[in-house]
GROMACS .gro file of C-alpha atoms in nm:
model
  378
    1MET     CA    1   0.019   0.001  -0.013
    2ASP     CA    2   0.119   0.367  -0.086
    3VAL     CA    3   0.214   0.534   0.221
    4GLN     CA    4   0.339   0.887   0.333
    5MET     CA    5   0.531   0.957   0.617
    6MET     CA    6   0.529   1.183   0.892
    7GLN     CA    7   0.756   1.370   1.063
    8ASP     CA    8   0.748   1.167   1.318
    9GLY     CA    9   0.789   0.843   1.143
   10LEU     CA   10   0.474   0.709   1.142
   11LEU     CA   11   0.310   0.614   0.832
   12LEU     CA   12  -0.017   0.712   0.790
   13PRO     CA   13  -0.205   0.559   0.460
   14GLU     CA   14  -0.233   0.752   0.148
   15TRP     CA   15  -0.626   0.706   0.127
   16ARG     CA   16  -0.640   0.839   0.487
   17GLY     CA   17  -0.818   1.153   0.311
   18ASN     CA   18  -1.071   0.981   0.120
   19THR     CA   19  -1.222   0.768   0.408
   20LYS     CA   20  -1.632   0.859   0.294
   21ASN     CA   21  -1.543   0.673  -0.060
   22MET     CA   22  -1.359   0.400   0.129
   23ASP     CA   23  -1.621   0.395   0.406
   24ALA     CA   24  -1.955   0.370   0.146
   25GLN     CA   25  -1.784   0.091  -0.056
   26ALA     CA   26  -1.713  -0.067   0.322
   27ALA     CA   27  -2.114  -0.014   0.332
   28VAL     CA   28  -2.162  -0.203   0.016
   29LEU     CA   29  -1.988  -0.489   0.104
   30TRP     CA   30  -2.134  -0.565   0.441
   31GLY     CA   31  -2.477  -0.500   0.264
   32ARG     CA   32  -2.369  -0.799   0.024
   33VAL     CA   33  -2.273  -1.012   0.361
   34MET     CA   34  -2.611  -0.921   0.512
   35THR     CA   35  -2.772  -1.043   0.162
   36ALA     CA   36  -2.603  -1.389   0.183
   37VAL     CA   37  -2.722  -1.451   0.542
   38GLN     CA   38  -3.124  -1.382   0.449
   39LEU     CA   39  -3.083  -1.573   0.143
   40SER     CA   40  -2.897  -1.902   0.403
   41GLY     CA   41  -3.151  -1.845   0.625
   42TYR     CA   42  -3.194  -1.648   1.000
   43ASN     CA   43  -3.186  -1.839   1.322
   44LEU     CA   44  -3.300  -2.183   1.141
   45VAL     CA   45  -3.198  -2.374   1.421
   46PRO     CA   46  -3.240  -2.357   1.766
   47PRO     CA   47  -3.029  -2.515   2.035
   48PRO     CA   48  -3.145  -2.789   2.271
   49GLY     CA   49  -3.105  -2.499   2.529
   50ALA     CA   50  -2.891  -2.257   2.678
   51ARG     CA   51  -2.601  -2.386   2.847
   52GLY     CA   52  -2.503  -2.231   3.253
   53ALA     CA   53  -2.311  -2.297   3.503
   54SER     CA   54  -2.574  -2.484   3.684
   55LYS     CA   55  -2.761  -2.659   3.350
   56ASP     CA   56  -2.525  -2.778   3.028
   57TRP     CA   57  -2.763  -2.928   2.772
   58VAL     CA   58  -2.433  -3.091   2.617
   59ARG     CA   59  -2.331  -3.234   3.002
   60ASP     CA   60  -2.625  -3.382   3.105
   61GLY     CA   61  -2.625  -3.608   2.737
   62VAL     CA   62  -2.900  -3.402   2.526
   63ARG     CA   63  -2.788  -3.429   2.119
   64MET     CA   64  -2.953  -3.220   1.823
   65GLN     CA   65  -3.178  -3.418   1.658
   66ARG     CA   66  -3.011  -3.553   1.272
   67GLU     CA   67  -3.240  -3.301   1.042
   68ASP     CA   68  -3.108  -2.953   1.307
   69ILE     CA   69  -2.767  -3.068   1.258
   70MET     CA   70  -2.800  -3.104   0.865
   71ARG     CA   71  -2.991  -2.814   0.837
   72ALA     CA   72  -2.735  -2.556   0.995
   73GLN     CA   73  -2.462  -2.685   0.800
   74THR     CA   74  -2.616  -2.687   0.475
   75GLN     CA   75  -2.730  -2.293   0.583
   76TRP     CA   76  -2.367  -2.225   0.654
   77ARG     CA   77  -2.211  -2.368   0.355
   78THR     CA   78  -2.517  -2.178   0.198
   79PHE     CA   79  -2.437  -1.844   0.338
   80LEU     CA   80  -2.038  -1.954   0.165
   81ARG     CA   81  -2.207  -2.023  -0.149
   82GLU     CA   82  -2.368  -1.675  -0.125
   83SER     CA   83  -2.141  -1.431  -0.005
   84PRO     CA   84  -1.896  -1.153  -0.167
   85ALA     CA   85  -1.592  -1.337  -0.331
   86TYR     CA   86  -1.239  -1.152  -0.211
   87PRO     CA   87  -1.235  -0.789  -0.403
   88ALA     CA   88  -0.961  -0.862  -0.618
   89GLU     CA   89  -0.843  -0.484  -0.560
   90GLY     CA   90  -1.048  -0.402  -0.275
   91PHE     CA   91  -0.786  -0.445   0.031
   92SER     CA   92  -0.310  -0.326   0.014
   93GLY     CA   93  -0.114  -0.343   0.267
   94ARG     CA   94  -0.040  -0.391   0.645
   95GLY     CA   95  -0.183  -0.251   0.937
   96ILE     CA   96  -0.349  -0.244   1.309
   97VAL     CA   97  -0.757  -0.249   1.359
   98ILE     CA   98  -0.819  -0.159   1.687
   99LEU     CA   99  -1.218  -0.168   1.815
  100ALA     CA  100  -1.354   0.143   2.054
  101GLY     CA  101  -1.628   0.415   2.151
  102GLY     CA  102  -1.725   0.595   2.442
  103LEU     CA  103  -1.564   0.617   2.717
  104THR     CA  104  -1.530   0.288   2.839
  105TYR     CA  105  -1.306   0.190   2.487
  106MET     CA  106  -1.161   0.461   2.438
  107VAL     CA  107  -0.970   0.550   2.747
  108PRO     CA  108  -0.794   0.206   2.687
  109ALA     CA  109  -0.737   0.271   2.319
  110TRP     CA  110  -0.603   0.532   2.370
  111VAL     CA  111  -0.330   0.376   2.567
  112ASN     CA  112  -0.340   0.108   2.345
  113ILE     CA  113  -0.217   0.363   2.088
  114HIS     CA  114   0.007   0.495   2.280
  115MET     CA  115   0.219   0.212   2.384
  116LEU     CA  116   0.224   0.135   2.006
  117ARG     CA  117   0.446   0.413   1.936
  118ARG     CA  118   0.631   0.379   2.209
  119THR     CA  119   0.740   0.055   2.149
  120GLY     CA  120   0.872   0.246   1.777
  121CYS     CA  121   0.551   0.062   1.588
  122THR     CA  122   0.491   0.265   1.293
  123LEU     CA  123   0.237   0.066   1.131
  124PRO     CA  124  -0.092   0.208   1.050
  125VAL     CA  125  -0.375   0.230   1.242
  126GLU     CA  126  -0.751   0.235   1.128
  127MET     CA  127  -0.995   0.192   1.426
  128PHE     CA  128  -1.368   0.126   1.337
  129PHE     CA  129  -1.632   0.280   1.599
  130PRO     CA  130  -1.987   0.217   1.615
  131ILE     CA  131  -2.190   0.450   1.438
  132LYS     CA  132  -2.388   0.567   1.790
  133GLU     CA  133  -2.084   0.622   1.873
  134LEU     CA  134  -1.848   0.784   1.631
  135PRO     CA  135  -1.552   1.034   1.778
  136THR     CA  136  -1.566   1.390   1.786
  137ALA     CA  137  -1.364   1.611   1.564
  138ALA     CA  138  -1.086   1.678   1.829
  139LEU     CA  139  -1.076   1.369   1.900
  140GLU     CA  140  -1.020   1.251   1.528
  141ALA     CA  141  -0.742   1.549   1.504
  142ALA     CA  142  -0.593   1.411   1.796
  143LEU     CA  143  -0.566   1.017   1.655
  144SER     CA  144  -0.451   1.115   1.337
  145GLU     CA  145  -0.109   1.307   1.475
  146VAL     CA  146  -0.050   0.914   1.595
  147GLY     CA  147  -0.126   0.733   1.319
  148VAL     CA  148  -0.478   0.675   1.320
  149VAL     CA  149  -0.732   0.693   1.046
  150CYS     CA  150  -1.120   0.696   1.242
  151ARG     CA  151  -1.351   0.440   1.096
  152PRO     CA  152  -1.751   0.351   1.109
  153LEU     CA  153  -1.902   0.042   1.150
  154PRO     CA  154  -2.166   0.046   0.869
  155ASP     CA  155  -2.510  -0.071   1.029
  156LEU     CA  156  -2.522  -0.446   1.138
  157GLN     CA  157  -2.845  -0.477   1.217
  158LEU     CA  158  -3.055  -0.740   0.913
  159GLN     CA  159  -3.333  -0.532   0.731
  160ASP     CA  160  -3.660  -0.664   0.714
  161PHE     CA  161  -3.540  -1.024   0.887
  162PRO     CA  162  -3.614  -1.185   1.066
  163PRO     CA  163  -4.002  -1.119   1.089
  164SER     CA  164  -4.148  -0.732   1.196
  165ASN     CA  165  -4.235  -0.867   1.540
  166ALA     CA  166  -3.876  -0.986   1.628
  167THR     CA  167  -3.716  -0.768   1.870
  168ASP     CA  168  -3.453  -0.517   1.884
  169THR     CA  169  -3.203  -0.753   2.080
  170GLU     CA  170  -3.272  -1.039   1.810
  171THR     CA  171  -3.244  -0.807   1.528
  172ASP     CA  172  -2.924  -0.664   1.667
  173LEU     CA  173  -2.582  -0.837   1.524
  174SER     CA  174  -2.381  -0.543   1.670
  175GLY     CA  175  -2.213  -0.656   2.015
  176PHE     CA  176  -1.908  -0.927   1.899
  177THR     CA  177  -2.009  -0.881   1.539
  178MET     CA  178  -1.863  -0.581   1.534
  179LYS     CA  179  -1.477  -0.710   1.558
  180VAL     CA  180  -1.529  -0.910   1.264
  181ALA     CA  181  -1.687  -0.673   1.017
  182ALA     CA  182  -1.391  -0.469   1.142
  183LEU     CA  183  -1.151  -0.726   1.024
  184ILE     CA  184  -1.326  -0.792   0.679
  185LEU     CA  185  -1.433  -0.420   0.627
  186SER     CA  186  -1.077  -0.267   0.728
  187ARG     CA  187  -0.812  -0.159   0.401
  188PHE     CA  188  -0.594  -0.360   0.495
  189GLN     CA  189  -0.482  -0.674   0.343
  190GLU     CA  190  -0.324  -0.812   0.638
  191VAL     CA  191  -0.425  -0.706   0.989
  192ILE     CA  192  -0.309  -0.716   1.306
  193PHE     CA  193  -0.627  -0.718   1.559
  194LEU     CA  194  -0.661  -0.575   1.924
  195ASP     CA  195  -0.888  -0.529   2.140
  196SER     CA  196  -0.947  -0.174   2.261
  197ASP     CA  197  -0.779  -0.332   2.610
  198ASN     CA  198  -0.518  -0.503   2.503
  199VAL     CA  199  -0.152  -0.308   2.488
  200ALA     CA  200   0.133  -0.435   2.325
  201ILE     CA  201   0.438  -0.403   2.506
  202GLU     CA  202   0.675  -0.508   2.158
  203ASP     CA  203   0.609  -0.340   1.809
  204PRO     CA  204   0.366  -0.656   1.694
  205GLU     CA  205   0.497  -0.635   1.332
  206ILE     CA  206   0.745  -0.890   1.373
  207LEU     CA  207   0.423  -1.188   1.390
  208PHE     CA  208   0.419  -1.115   0.999
  209ASN     CA  209   0.740  -1.276   0.967
  210SER     CA  210   0.658  -1.523   1.206
  211VAL     CA  211   0.709  -1.921   1.013
  212GLY     CA  212   0.278  -1.952   1.152
  213TYR     CA  213   0.168  -1.637   0.941
  214LYS     CA  214   0.356  -1.702   0.649
  215GLN     CA  215   0.266  -2.089   0.649
  216THR     CA  216  -0.100  -2.025   0.729
  217GLY     CA  217  -0.205  -1.638   0.700
  218ALA     CA  218  -0.364  -1.647   1.027
  219LEU     CA  219  -0.201  -1.674   1.376
  220LEU     CA  220  -0.451  -1.734   1.714
  221TRP     CA  221  -0.395  -1.755   2.059
  222PRO     CA  222  -0.466  -2.004   2.307
  223ASP     CA  223  -0.746  -1.882   2.615
  224TYR     CA  224  -0.730  -2.000   2.993
  225TRP     CA  225  -0.945  -2.300   2.958
  226HIS     CA  226  -1.021  -2.640   2.729
  227SER     CA  227  -1.247  -2.675   2.497
  228SER     CA  228  -1.617  -2.728   2.575
  229ALA     CA  229  -1.738  -2.755   2.250
  230ALA     CA  230  -2.071  -2.944   2.216
  231PRO     CA  231  -1.964  -3.278   2.004
  232ASP     CA  232  -2.289  -3.214   1.763
  233LEU     CA  233  -2.065  -2.881   1.656
  234GLN     CA  234  -1.851  -3.081   1.466
  235LEU     CA  235  -2.091  -3.263   1.266
  236ILE     CA  236  -2.203  -2.926   1.167
  237LEU     CA  237  -1.875  -2.746   1.019
  238ASP     CA  238  -1.777  -3.126   0.893
  239VAL     CA  239  -1.470  -3.128   1.028
  240PRO     CA  240  -1.211  -3.467   1.083
  241SER     CA  241  -1.102  -3.327   1.458
  242MET     CA  242  -1.180  -3.009   1.719
  243ALA     CA  243  -0.915  -2.840   1.858
  244ASP     CA  244  -0.883  -2.920   2.204
  245ASN     CA  245  -0.838  -2.570   2.333
  246THR     CA  246  -1.011  -2.247   2.391
  247PHE     CA  247  -0.933  -1.914   2.185
  248GLU     CA  248  -0.847  -1.587   2.298
  249SER     CA  249  -0.978  -1.301   2.057
  250GLY     CA  250  -0.799  -1.025   2.204
  251GLN     CA  251  -0.505  -1.028   1.899
  252MET     CA  252  -0.548  -1.173   1.533
  253VAL     CA  253  -0.335  -1.159   1.269
  254PHE     CA  254  -0.527  -1.234   0.947
  255ASP     CA  255  -0.412  -1.226   0.605
  256LYS     CA  256  -0.739  -1.129   0.459
  257LYS     CA  257  -0.656  -1.260   0.078
  258ARG     CA  258  -0.498  -1.608   0.213
  259VAL     CA  259  -0.809  -1.701   0.461
  260TRP     CA  260  -1.136  -1.432   0.327
  261GLN     CA  261  -1.417  -1.770   0.366
  262GLY     CA  262  -1.319  -1.829   0.722
  263LEU     CA  263  -1.342  -1.455   0.823
  264LEU     CA  264  -1.727  -1.403   0.603
  265LEU     CA  265  -1.856  -1.724   0.813
  266ALA     CA  266  -1.687  -1.635   1.125
  267ALA     CA  267  -1.938  -1.318   1.083
  268PHE     CA  268  -2.182  -1.580   0.998
  269PHE     CA  269  -2.125  -1.737   1.301
  270ASN     CA  270  -2.146  -1.458   1.528
  271MET     CA  271  -2.456  -1.323   1.374
  272GLN     CA  272  -2.613  -1.695   1.388
  273SER     CA  273  -2.498  -1.696   1.792
  274ASN     CA  274  -2.827  -1.840   1.954
  275LEU     CA  275  -2.691  -2.164   1.789
  276TYR     CA  276  -2.396  -2.137   1.784
  277TYR     CA  277  -2.243  -1.975   2.098
  278GLU     CA  278  -2.437  -2.249   2.230
  279LEU     CA  279  -2.229  -2.503   2.037
  280PHE     CA  280  -1.868  -2.389   2.062
  281SER     CA  281  -1.844  -2.323   2.508
  282ASN     CA  282  -2.031  -2.350   2.840
  283PHE     CA  283  -2.108  -2.077   3.006
  284MET     CA  284  -1.680  -1.990   3.016
  285GLY     CA  285  -1.668  -1.681   2.762
  286LYS     CA  286  -1.964  -1.769   2.565
  287GLY     CA  287  -1.876  -1.477   2.265
  288ASP     CA  288  -1.735  -1.431   1.945
  289LYS     CA  289  -1.355  -1.595   2.041
  290GLU     CA  290  -1.363  -1.923   1.962
  291SER     CA  291  -1.533  -1.845   1.600
  292PHE     CA  292  -1.258  -1.734   1.422
  293ALA     CA  293  -1.051  -2.068   1.505
  294HIS     CA  294  -1.358  -2.271   1.388
  295ALA     CA  295  -1.481  -2.093   1.076
  296LEU     CA  296  -1.126  -2.161   0.945
  297ARG     CA  297  -1.119  -2.521   1.000
  298ALA     CA  298  -1.514  -2.521   0.832
  299ALA     CA  299  -1.355  -2.355   0.569
  300ARG     CA  300  -1.062  -2.574   0.499
  301LEU     CA  301  -0.821  -2.327   0.618
  302HIS     CA  302  -0.510  -2.376   0.841
  303TYR     CA  303  -0.397  -2.121   1.115
  304HIS     CA  304  -0.111  -2.158   1.374
  305LEU     CA  305  -0.158  -2.191   1.718
  306LEU     CA  306   0.084  -2.008   1.913
  307GLU     CA  307   0.243  -2.224   2.164
  308THR     CA  308   0.305  -2.065   2.465
  309PRO     CA  309   0.006  -2.083   2.731
  310VAL     CA  310  -0.146  -1.742   2.848
  311GLY     CA  311  -0.041  -1.557   3.157
  312SER     CA  312  -0.138  -1.352   3.337
  313LEU     CA  313  -0.027  -1.044   3.577
  314GLY     CA  314  -0.171  -0.910   3.920
  315ILE     CA  315  -0.089  -0.797   4.242
  316SER     CA  316   0.038  -0.980   4.584
  317LYS     CA  317  -0.162  -0.933   4.863
  318THR     CA  318  -0.092  -1.115   5.155
  319SER     CA  319  -0.401  -1.215   5.345
  320CYS     CA  320  -0.366  -1.358   5.690
  321SER     CA  321  -0.657  -1.585   5.962
  322ARG     CA  322  -0.874  -1.369   6.175
  323ASP     CA  323  -0.652  -1.472   6.486
  324GLN     CA  324  -0.321  -1.328   6.247
  325ARG     CA  325  -0.184  -1.583   6.389
  326SER     CA  326  -0.105  -1.703   5.997
  327CYS     CA  327  -0.068  -1.561   5.707
  328TRP     CA  328   0.014  -1.582   5.350
  329GLN     CA  329   0.133  -1.376   5.014
  330GLU     CA  330  -0.211  -1.426   4.756
  331PHE     CA  331  -0.170  -1.351   4.374
  332ALA     CA  332  -0.476  -1.189   4.237
  333GLY     CA  333  -0.500  -1.138   3.831
  334ASN     CA  334  -0.603  -0.885   3.702
  335THR     CA  335  -0.445  -0.888   3.268
  336MET     CA  336  -0.366  -1.210   3.041
  337THR     CA  337  -0.066  -1.173   2.899
  338GLN     CA  338  -0.023  -1.335   2.596
  339HIS     CA  339   0.303  -1.397   2.419
  340ASP     CA  340   0.515  -1.414   2.047
  341THR     CA  341   0.528  -1.656   1.811
  342ASP     CA  342   0.896  -1.714   1.944
  343GLY     CA  343   0.734  -1.757   2.310
  344GLU     CA  344   0.980  -1.468   2.493
  345SER     CA  345   0.973  -1.077   2.356
  346ASN     CA  346   1.177  -0.786   2.517
  347ILE     CA  347   0.967  -0.703   2.874
  348SER     CA  348   1.087  -0.397   2.914
  349ALA     CA  349   0.849  -0.154   2.799
  350CYS     CA  350   0.673  -0.308   3.074
  351SER     CA  351   0.845   0.043   3.251
  352HIS     CA  352   0.609   0.273   3.114
  353PHE     CA  353   0.256   0.427   3.140
  354LEU     CA  354  -0.004   0.219   3.363
  355ILE     CA  355   0.179  -0.131   3.389
  356SER     CA  356   0.498  -0.008   3.586
  357ALA     CA  357   0.355  -0.155   3.872
  358ILE     CA  358   0.212  -0.461   3.823
  359ALA     CA  359   0.521  -0.590   3.581
  360ARG     CA  360   0.765  -0.508   3.860
  361GLN     CA  361   0.590  -0.742   4.015
  362THR     CA  362   0.514  -1.069   3.814
  363CYS     CA  363   0.713  -1.002   3.494
  364LYS     CA  364   1.016  -1.187   3.709
  365CYS     CA  365   0.814  -1.556   3.724
  366SER     CA  366   0.691  -1.562   3.393
  367MET     CA  367   0.842  -1.883   3.237
  368ALA     CA  368   0.837  -1.636   2.924
  369SER     CA  369   0.797  -1.276   2.883
  370PRO     CA  370   0.518  -1.120   2.702
  371ILE     CA  371   0.452  -0.895   2.379
  372LEU     CA  372   0.086  -0.835   2.467
  373LEU     CA  373  -0.139  -0.716   2.778
  374HIS     CA  374  -0.532  -0.756   2.805
  375TRP     CA  375  -0.639  -0.548   3.071
  376ILE     CA  376  -1.000  -0.707   3.201
  377LEU     CA  377  -1.209  -0.449   3.225
  378ALA     CA  378  -1.459  -0.448   3.450
   0.00000   0.00000   0.00000
């Protein structure tokens, strides 16, 4: 992608001044995705039930009807067949995509951007905002100074489907769908996605050079838990095997040209969350995070899973018994740590900004030094 060097060394794409045309093209593309959803059907297959802490139909041995399994399989295959092909001239270059909007997400996103620049990262950044939470002109100007182009997400709701008597909650496809929509609609071909509260402590551009990324076009990271996917999911996806781990979607790397159908299918799974969130996992960690790996597998595409387990940062505190006769040290984690493809990276950036107090207490105990810190927002 053609870029223009700024005085402070940051890279901005030349199309930064032509975002209106780019946003219009993105809206057209997303409209074609929505059309594919409508042609394949919406919420055609109900799950046997919700999976909670006290009641879980998978744990209880309940299985989906064969007819429902085949209907769900036909549905996602119809969606892929009707979905738009990869736009030959639509995307180019490398960059970072971040979701923001509102104080809850904008404040950590601001820290995120400044930490990126402190690592020496010069990649251009697209920051996507929900249509109702667009940045002010002053904020947009301030973000531009650090190499960020602000982009609006198009309307993520299904139009005229399901029937008009459905509630707003049933037709609103925002929430977790925003993440995959931002990935699909980003102007970049090769994308590093970061959650707004996911702080890089080393330049993440090195991830593009990893062997796993070059071989597959997709890097994914593990979450804390083993897989709790329903057995029916393997039949619906028609795959020979399933991952035995869960995934954490706070950071992902994709070459959209190579994994395009996987990203589209991930969007579909999130739009059909009524079924797939119940299939992906139990009550621990429901949401979009499992959709990307399962979509890639179903589309017969490969990904590289980072081998170093997810870690934790937090604070060490002293607790004592009521009679004060015995005391002990307890660790209270509040931050996830993820690693680069070598399992380690330079932690010295921890001494900057908000993470200094946590990092000094815990980094020395890590098996490997993290490249990313993911704050757990209340």
